[in-house]
Amino acid sequence: MERNVTSVDHYTPILIVGTGIAGLTVAYYLSKNNIKYTITTKKNAPKQSNSFLAAANTRIPAENDINHIINLTIDKCGADRSVIEALYRNSDTIINFFEELGISYEKTSIGVMPECLIKSQGGKKLINCLLQHIEQPLCNKILIHLEKSDQGIIALFYDIQLDQFIRMYTNYLVLATGGYAGQFNYNDNSPGSTGETLILAKKIGARLKGMSTVMCHPWSIYNGRQILLGGVVSLSQGKIVDEKGVQLLKDEDLCDAIARDDYHEMIDEILHFQLDCVSQKKDMYLDMRHADENVLNERFKKYGFSTNVVKNKKIKITPTMHYSSGGIEINAHAEVLNLNRVFATGEAQFNGDLGTGRIPGQAFASGIVFGKLIADKIANEGVFNTQYPISFKAPPESMQMYSKENNNFPIAEYQKKLSTLMMALLAPNSSVVSLSLQKKNIQESQKTILNKARGSGKRYEDILTLFFGYFVALEMIEDLEEKAFRKG
């Protein structure tokens, strides 16, 4: 390895990167078939994922509604037809999955979710259960480089705890690393959702699509770190007011939908209203003056929220970056286009490039359904070859920033500027000229990072996050430019 860093070589027939619902589901079905694999996560515990933080509301369309949901997801979200057909035509997998795991579930307005005393902890229950049925994940492994050969894939990891590089060779690679919402200052994601895997996949031939398509969630509290569920929000009767209690949301249809907790298909309209308030620097509050106090306390307890967030019978809310819909293009088996035996599942895959890119409840449904489809394809195909190249074709670029001696490069300052820039890219008034200028600035900053930022351990992880974040921003610009071109 480069720079005289201790390295370890390891072979595994199947490598799964990511321990959210998507990665763990692949591991679960492989385990059922007694197929060996290795599963890794960049965090210091496998439970540190967006899935663990979620309520796990999982969309399962009624049989007579499947065609409608498929067409809605294509027309409104820009999903690929073959992929979305595969998802919802196989959605009966989800109930079987819950029942196999022995997880009781309850029906919701869009499907099912794990039955919990605290409604917001469905993901926690599901992830905890899956971890009992799979091989122990390897933690603290940051994927920093991929290389494809005829025989398989070489993956280079940095172990932040041991401060060493590990090279793994595998015949099948499953990328289940989530999206890139963690690159934004205001987000409710696990810190690991920073998008480097998408960039690495592109470097070995994958196609990225819809990278400027993201979803802000309207009901966040605590500066974007936690999201209120609809059962609490509905107690406001759809009344969104300013600090003085003056009604801001005046669309009666939206108000009624929020009051019924049936607003999910109107998310775009709600966010448009909220982002307009943000641009005018208007603070927003859910008006709880008409909610029965006992019902309010009971509902907060049921959903696992603290009533301390209610002040003067109002709850301050702000939109927060909830997920990114852009990602790696796949086929109906979740196999990456142009890359044989490489799969992308969960938020790492391309979901859509219109509106918010996917409909509520799709994330867990996708992770479960495609997790099984991936495991089934590998089990049926079973092409394994333990011979692999002994070295990389060229020294990985990402290793150039590693050094045992940390320097004083201002990483946090650059990261804040990058997040601000990425939010500016999402503004509806971005012109092609301004995008071109932003691209130039990003490329200059990226060169500066590559030439000057150095460190090891946690500092090296932060450098990598920033370095790949600039690549993500460039992909967002390219997507915006393409959309502008299509509009003429």
Short mmCIF file of N, CA and C in Angstrom, two decimals, residues 144-222:
data_model
loop_
_atom_site.label_atom_id
_atom_site.label_comp_id
_atom_site.label_asym_id
_atom_site.label_seq_id
_atom_site.Cartn_x
_atom_site.Cartn_y
_atom_site.Cartn_z
N ILE A 144 -13.21 3.96 0.54
CA ILE A 144 -12.56 5.13 -0.06
C ILE A 144 -12.14 4.91 -1.51
N HIS A 145 -12.26 3.67 -2.03
CA HIS A 145 -11.84 3.43 -3.40
C HIS A 145 -12.44 2.12 -3.89
N LEU A 146 -12.82 2.10 -5.18
CA LEU A 146 -13.29 0.88 -5.83
C LEU A 146 -12.54 0.70 -7.14
N GLU A 147 -12.30 -0.56 -7.49
CA GLU A 147 -11.67 -0.88 -8.77
C GLU A 147 -12.29 -2.16 -9.30
N LYS A 148 -12.69 -2.13 -10.58
CA LYS A 148 -13.39 -3.27 -11.19
C LYS A 148 -12.43 -4.01 -12.10
N SER A 149 -12.48 -5.35 -12.05
CA SER A 149 -11.72 -6.20 -12.97
C SER A 149 -12.68 -7.24 -13.53
N ASP A 150 -12.20 -8.04 -14.47
CA ASP A 150 -13.04 -9.09 -15.04
C ASP A 150 -13.44 -10.12 -13.99
N GLN A 151 -12.57 -10.31 -13.01
CA GLN A 151 -12.84 -11.34 -11.99
C GLN A 151 -13.74 -10.85 -10.86
N GLY A 152 -13.73 -9.56 -10.60
CA GLY A 152 -14.53 -9.06 -9.49
C GLY A 152 -14.22 -7.61 -9.19
N ILE A 153 -14.34 -7.23 -7.93
CA ILE A 153 -14.17 -5.84 -7.51
C ILE A 153 -13.20 -5.79 -6.33
N ILE A 154 -12.30 -4.81 -6.37
CA ILE A 154 -11.45 -4.53 -5.21
C ILE A 154 -12.02 -3.30 -4.52
N ALA A 155 -12.21 -3.41 -3.21
CA ALA A 155 -12.71 -2.29 -2.40
C ALA A 155 -11.65 -1.95 -1.37
N LEU A 156 -11.30 -0.67 -1.29
CA LEU A 156 -10.33 -0.22 -0.30
C LEU A 156 -11.05 0.52 0.81
N PHE A 157 -10.80 0.10 2.04
CA PHE A 157 -11.42 0.71 3.21
C PHE A 157 -10.34 1.34 4.09
N TYR A 158 -10.74 2.37 4.81
CA TYR A 158 -9.90 2.92 5.87
C TYR A 158 -10.58 2.60 7.19
N ASP A 159 -9.84 1.97 8.10
CA ASP A 159 -10.36 1.66 9.43
C ASP A 159 -9.99 2.81 10.35
N ILE A 160 -10.97 3.61 10.71
CA ILE A 160 -10.71 4.80 11.50
C ILE A 160 -10.22 4.46 12.90
N GLN A 161 -10.65 3.33 13.44
CA GLN A 161 -10.26 2.94 14.80
C GLN A 161 -8.83 2.41 14.84
N LEU A 162 -8.48 1.57 13.88
CA LEU A 162 -7.14 0.97 13.85
C LEU A 162 -6.14 1.81 13.07
N ASP A 163 -6.64 2.84 12.38
CA ASP A 163 -5.79 3.70 11.56
C ASP A 163 -4.99 2.86 10.56
N GLN A 164 -5.70 2.07 9.78
CA GLN A 164 -5.04 1.28 8.75
C GLN A 164 -5.97 1.09 7.55
N PHE A 165 -5.39 0.73 6.43
CA PHE A 165 -6.14 0.50 5.21
C PHE A 165 -6.35 -1.00 5.00
N ILE A 166 -7.54 -1.34 4.56
CA ILE A 166 -7.90 -2.75 4.33
C ILE A 166 -8.39 -2.89 2.90
N ARG A 167 -7.82 -3.82 2.19
CA ARG A 167 -8.23 -4.07 0.82
C ARG A 167 -9.03 -5.37 0.78
N MET A 168 -10.25 -5.30 0.27
CA MET A 168 -11.11 -6.47 0.15
C MET A 168 -11.38 -6.77 -1.31
N TYR A 169 -11.28 -8.05 -1.66
CA TYR A 169 -11.65 -8.49 -2.99
C TYR A 169 -12.96 -9.26 -2.89
N THR A 170 -13.86 -9.00 -3.81
CA THR A 170 -15.16 -9.68 -3.76
C THR A 170 -15.66 -9.97 -5.17
N ASN A 171 -16.49 -11.00 -5.28
CA ASN A 171 -17.13 -11.31 -6.56
C ASN A 171 -18.42 -10.53 -6.76
N TYR A 172 -19.12 -10.26 -5.66
CA TYR A 172 -20.38 -9.51 -5.70
C TYR A 172 -20.29 -8.35 -4.72
N LEU A 173 -20.64 -7.18 -5.19
CA LEU A 173 -20.62 -5.98 -4.34
C LEU A 173 -22.03 -5.42 -4.24
N VAL A 174 -22.48 -5.19 -3.01
CA VAL A 174 -23.80 -4.59 -2.76
C VAL A 174 -23.59 -3.24 -2.06
N LEU A 175 -23.96 -2.18 -2.73
CA LEU A 175 -23.83 -0.83 -2.18
C LEU A 175 -25.16 -0.42 -1.56
N ALA A 176 -25.18 -0.35 -0.24
CA ALA A 176 -26.39 -0.01 0.50
C ALA A 176 -26.06 1.08 1.53
N THR A 177 -25.40 2.11 1.06
CA THR A 177 -24.79 3.10 1.94
C THR A 177 -25.63 4.35 2.16
N GLY A 178 -26.84 4.38 1.63
CA GLY A 178 -27.68 5.56 1.81
C GLY A 178 -27.33 6.65 0.81
N GLY A 179 -27.85 7.84 1.06
CA GLY A 179 -27.69 8.94 0.13
C GLY A 179 -26.66 9.95 0.59
N TYR A 180 -26.93 11.24 0.33
CA TYR A 180 -25.95 12.29 0.61
C TYR A 180 -26.57 13.47 1.35
N ALA A 181 -27.71 13.25 2.00
CA ALA A 181 -28.35 14.36 2.73
C ALA A 181 -27.50 14.83 3.90
N GLY A 182 -26.62 13.96 4.39
CA GLY A 182 -25.74 14.33 5.50
C GLY A 182 -24.73 15.41 5.14
N GLN A 183 -24.61 15.76 3.86
CA GLN A 183 -23.71 16.83 3.45
C GLN A 183 -24.32 18.21 3.74
N PHE A 184 -25.61 18.26 4.08
CA PHE A 184 -26.29 19.53 4.35
C PHE A 184 -26.28 19.83 5.85
N ASN A 185 -26.14 21.11 6.21
CA ASN A 185 -26.10 21.50 7.62
C ASN A 185 -27.38 21.12 8.34
N TYR A 186 -28.54 21.38 7.71
CA TYR A 186 -29.83 21.04 8.32
C TYR A 186 -30.31 19.72 7.72
N ASN A 187 -30.17 18.65 8.50
CA ASN A 187 -30.63 17.34 8.05
C ASN A 187 -30.92 16.49 9.27
N ASP A 188 -31.73 15.45 9.08
CA ASP A 188 -32.07 14.56 10.18
C ASP A 188 -31.47 13.18 9.96
N ASN A 189 -30.42 13.12 9.14
CA ASN A 189 -29.82 11.85 8.76
C ASN A 189 -28.75 11.40 9.74
N SER A 190 -28.41 10.11 9.63
CA SER A 190 -27.22 9.60 10.28
C SER A 190 -26.01 10.31 9.68
N PRO A 191 -24.98 10.58 10.47
CA PRO A 191 -23.79 11.29 9.94
C PRO A 191 -23.11 10.56 8.79
N GLY A 192 -23.43 9.28 8.60
CA GLY A 192 -22.77 8.51 7.55
C GLY A 192 -23.32 8.74 6.15
N SER A 193 -24.40 9.49 6.01
CA SER A 193 -25.05 9.67 4.70
C SER A 193 -24.40 10.81 3.93
N THR A 194 -23.22 10.54 3.40
CA THR A 194 -22.45 11.62 2.78
C THR A 194 -22.12 11.37 1.31
N GLY A 195 -22.56 10.27 0.73
CA GLY A 195 -22.55 10.09 -0.71
C GLY A 195 -21.28 9.65 -1.39
N GLU A 196 -20.23 9.33 -0.62
CA GLU A 196 -18.97 8.97 -1.30
C GLU A 196 -19.09 7.71 -2.15
N THR A 197 -19.94 6.78 -1.75
CA THR A 197 -20.07 5.53 -2.50
C THR A 197 -20.64 5.78 -3.90
N LEU A 198 -21.54 6.74 -4.03
CA LEU A 198 -22.09 7.06 -5.33
C LEU A 198 -21.00 7.53 -6.27
N ILE A 199 -20.11 8.37 -5.75
CA ILE A 199 -19.01 8.89 -6.56
C ILE A 199 -18.05 7.77 -6.94
N LEU A 200 -17.74 6.90 -5.99
CA LEU A 200 -16.83 5.79 -6.28
C LEU A 200 -17.43 4.83 -7.30
N ALA A 201 -18.74 4.61 -7.22
CA ALA A 201 -19.41 3.74 -8.19
C ALA A 201 -19.32 4.34 -9.59
N LYS A 202 -19.48 5.65 -9.69
CA LYS A 202 -19.37 6.29 -11.00
C LYS A 202 -17.97 6.12 -11.58
N LYS A 203 -16.95 6.17 -10.73
CA LYS A 203 -15.58 6.05 -11.20
C LYS A 203 -15.29 4.68 -11.81
N ILE A 204 -16.11 3.66 -11.47
CA ILE A 204 -15.89 2.34 -12.08
C ILE A 204 -16.95 2.02 -13.14
N GLY A 205 -17.74 3.03 -13.53
CA GLY A 205 -18.63 2.84 -14.66
C GLY A 205 -20.11 2.99 -14.41
N ALA A 206 -20.52 3.20 -13.17
CA ALA A 206 -21.95 3.37 -12.88
C ALA A 206 -22.44 4.71 -13.44
N ARG A 207 -23.74 4.80 -13.65
CA ARG A 207 -24.36 6.05 -14.09
C ARG A 207 -25.15 6.65 -12.93
N LEU A 208 -24.96 7.93 -12.70
CA LEU A 208 -25.72 8.64 -11.67
C LEU A 208 -26.80 9.47 -12.34
N LYS A 209 -27.93 9.59 -11.67
CA LYS A 209 -29.05 10.32 -12.24
C LYS A 209 -29.84 11.03 -11.14
N GLY A 210 -30.39 12.19 -11.47
CA GLY A 210 -31.29 12.89 -10.55
C GLY A 210 -30.61 13.44 -9.31
N MET A 211 -29.33 13.77 -9.38
CA MET A 211 -28.59 14.12 -8.17
C MET A 211 -29.00 15.47 -7.57
N SER A 212 -29.77 16.26 -8.28
CA SER A 212 -30.28 17.50 -7.68
C SER A 212 -31.67 17.31 -7.07
N THR A 213 -32.16 16.07 -7.08
CA THR A 213 -33.49 15.78 -6.55
C THR A 213 -33.38 15.34 -5.10
N VAL A 214 -33.86 16.18 -4.21
CA VAL A 214 -33.80 15.89 -2.77
C VAL A 214 -35.16 16.20 -2.15
N MET A 215 -35.34 15.72 -0.93
CA MET A 215 -36.61 15.97 -0.24
C MET A 215 -36.36 16.60 1.12
N CYS A 216 -36.89 17.79 1.30
CA CYS A 216 -36.92 18.40 2.63
C CYS A 216 -38.17 17.90 3.33
N HIS A 217 -38.06 17.56 4.61
CA HIS A 217 -39.25 17.17 5.37
C HIS A 217 -39.81 18.40 6.06
N PRO A 218 -41.13 18.59 6.01
CA PRO A 218 -41.70 19.85 6.52
C PRO A 218 -41.78 19.97 8.04
N TRP A 219 -41.77 18.84 8.77
CA TRP A 219 -42.12 18.92 10.19
C TRP A 219 -40.93 18.66 11.12
N SER A 220 -39.81 19.32 10.89
CA SER A 220 -38.67 19.06 11.76
C SER A 220 -38.64 20.02 12.94
N ILE A 221 -38.07 19.54 14.04
CA ILE A 221 -37.87 20.33 15.25
C ILE A 221 -36.40 20.21 15.65
N TYR A 222 -36.00 20.97 16.65
CA TYR A 222 -34.61 20.95 17.12
C TYR A 222 -33.63 21.22 15.98
#
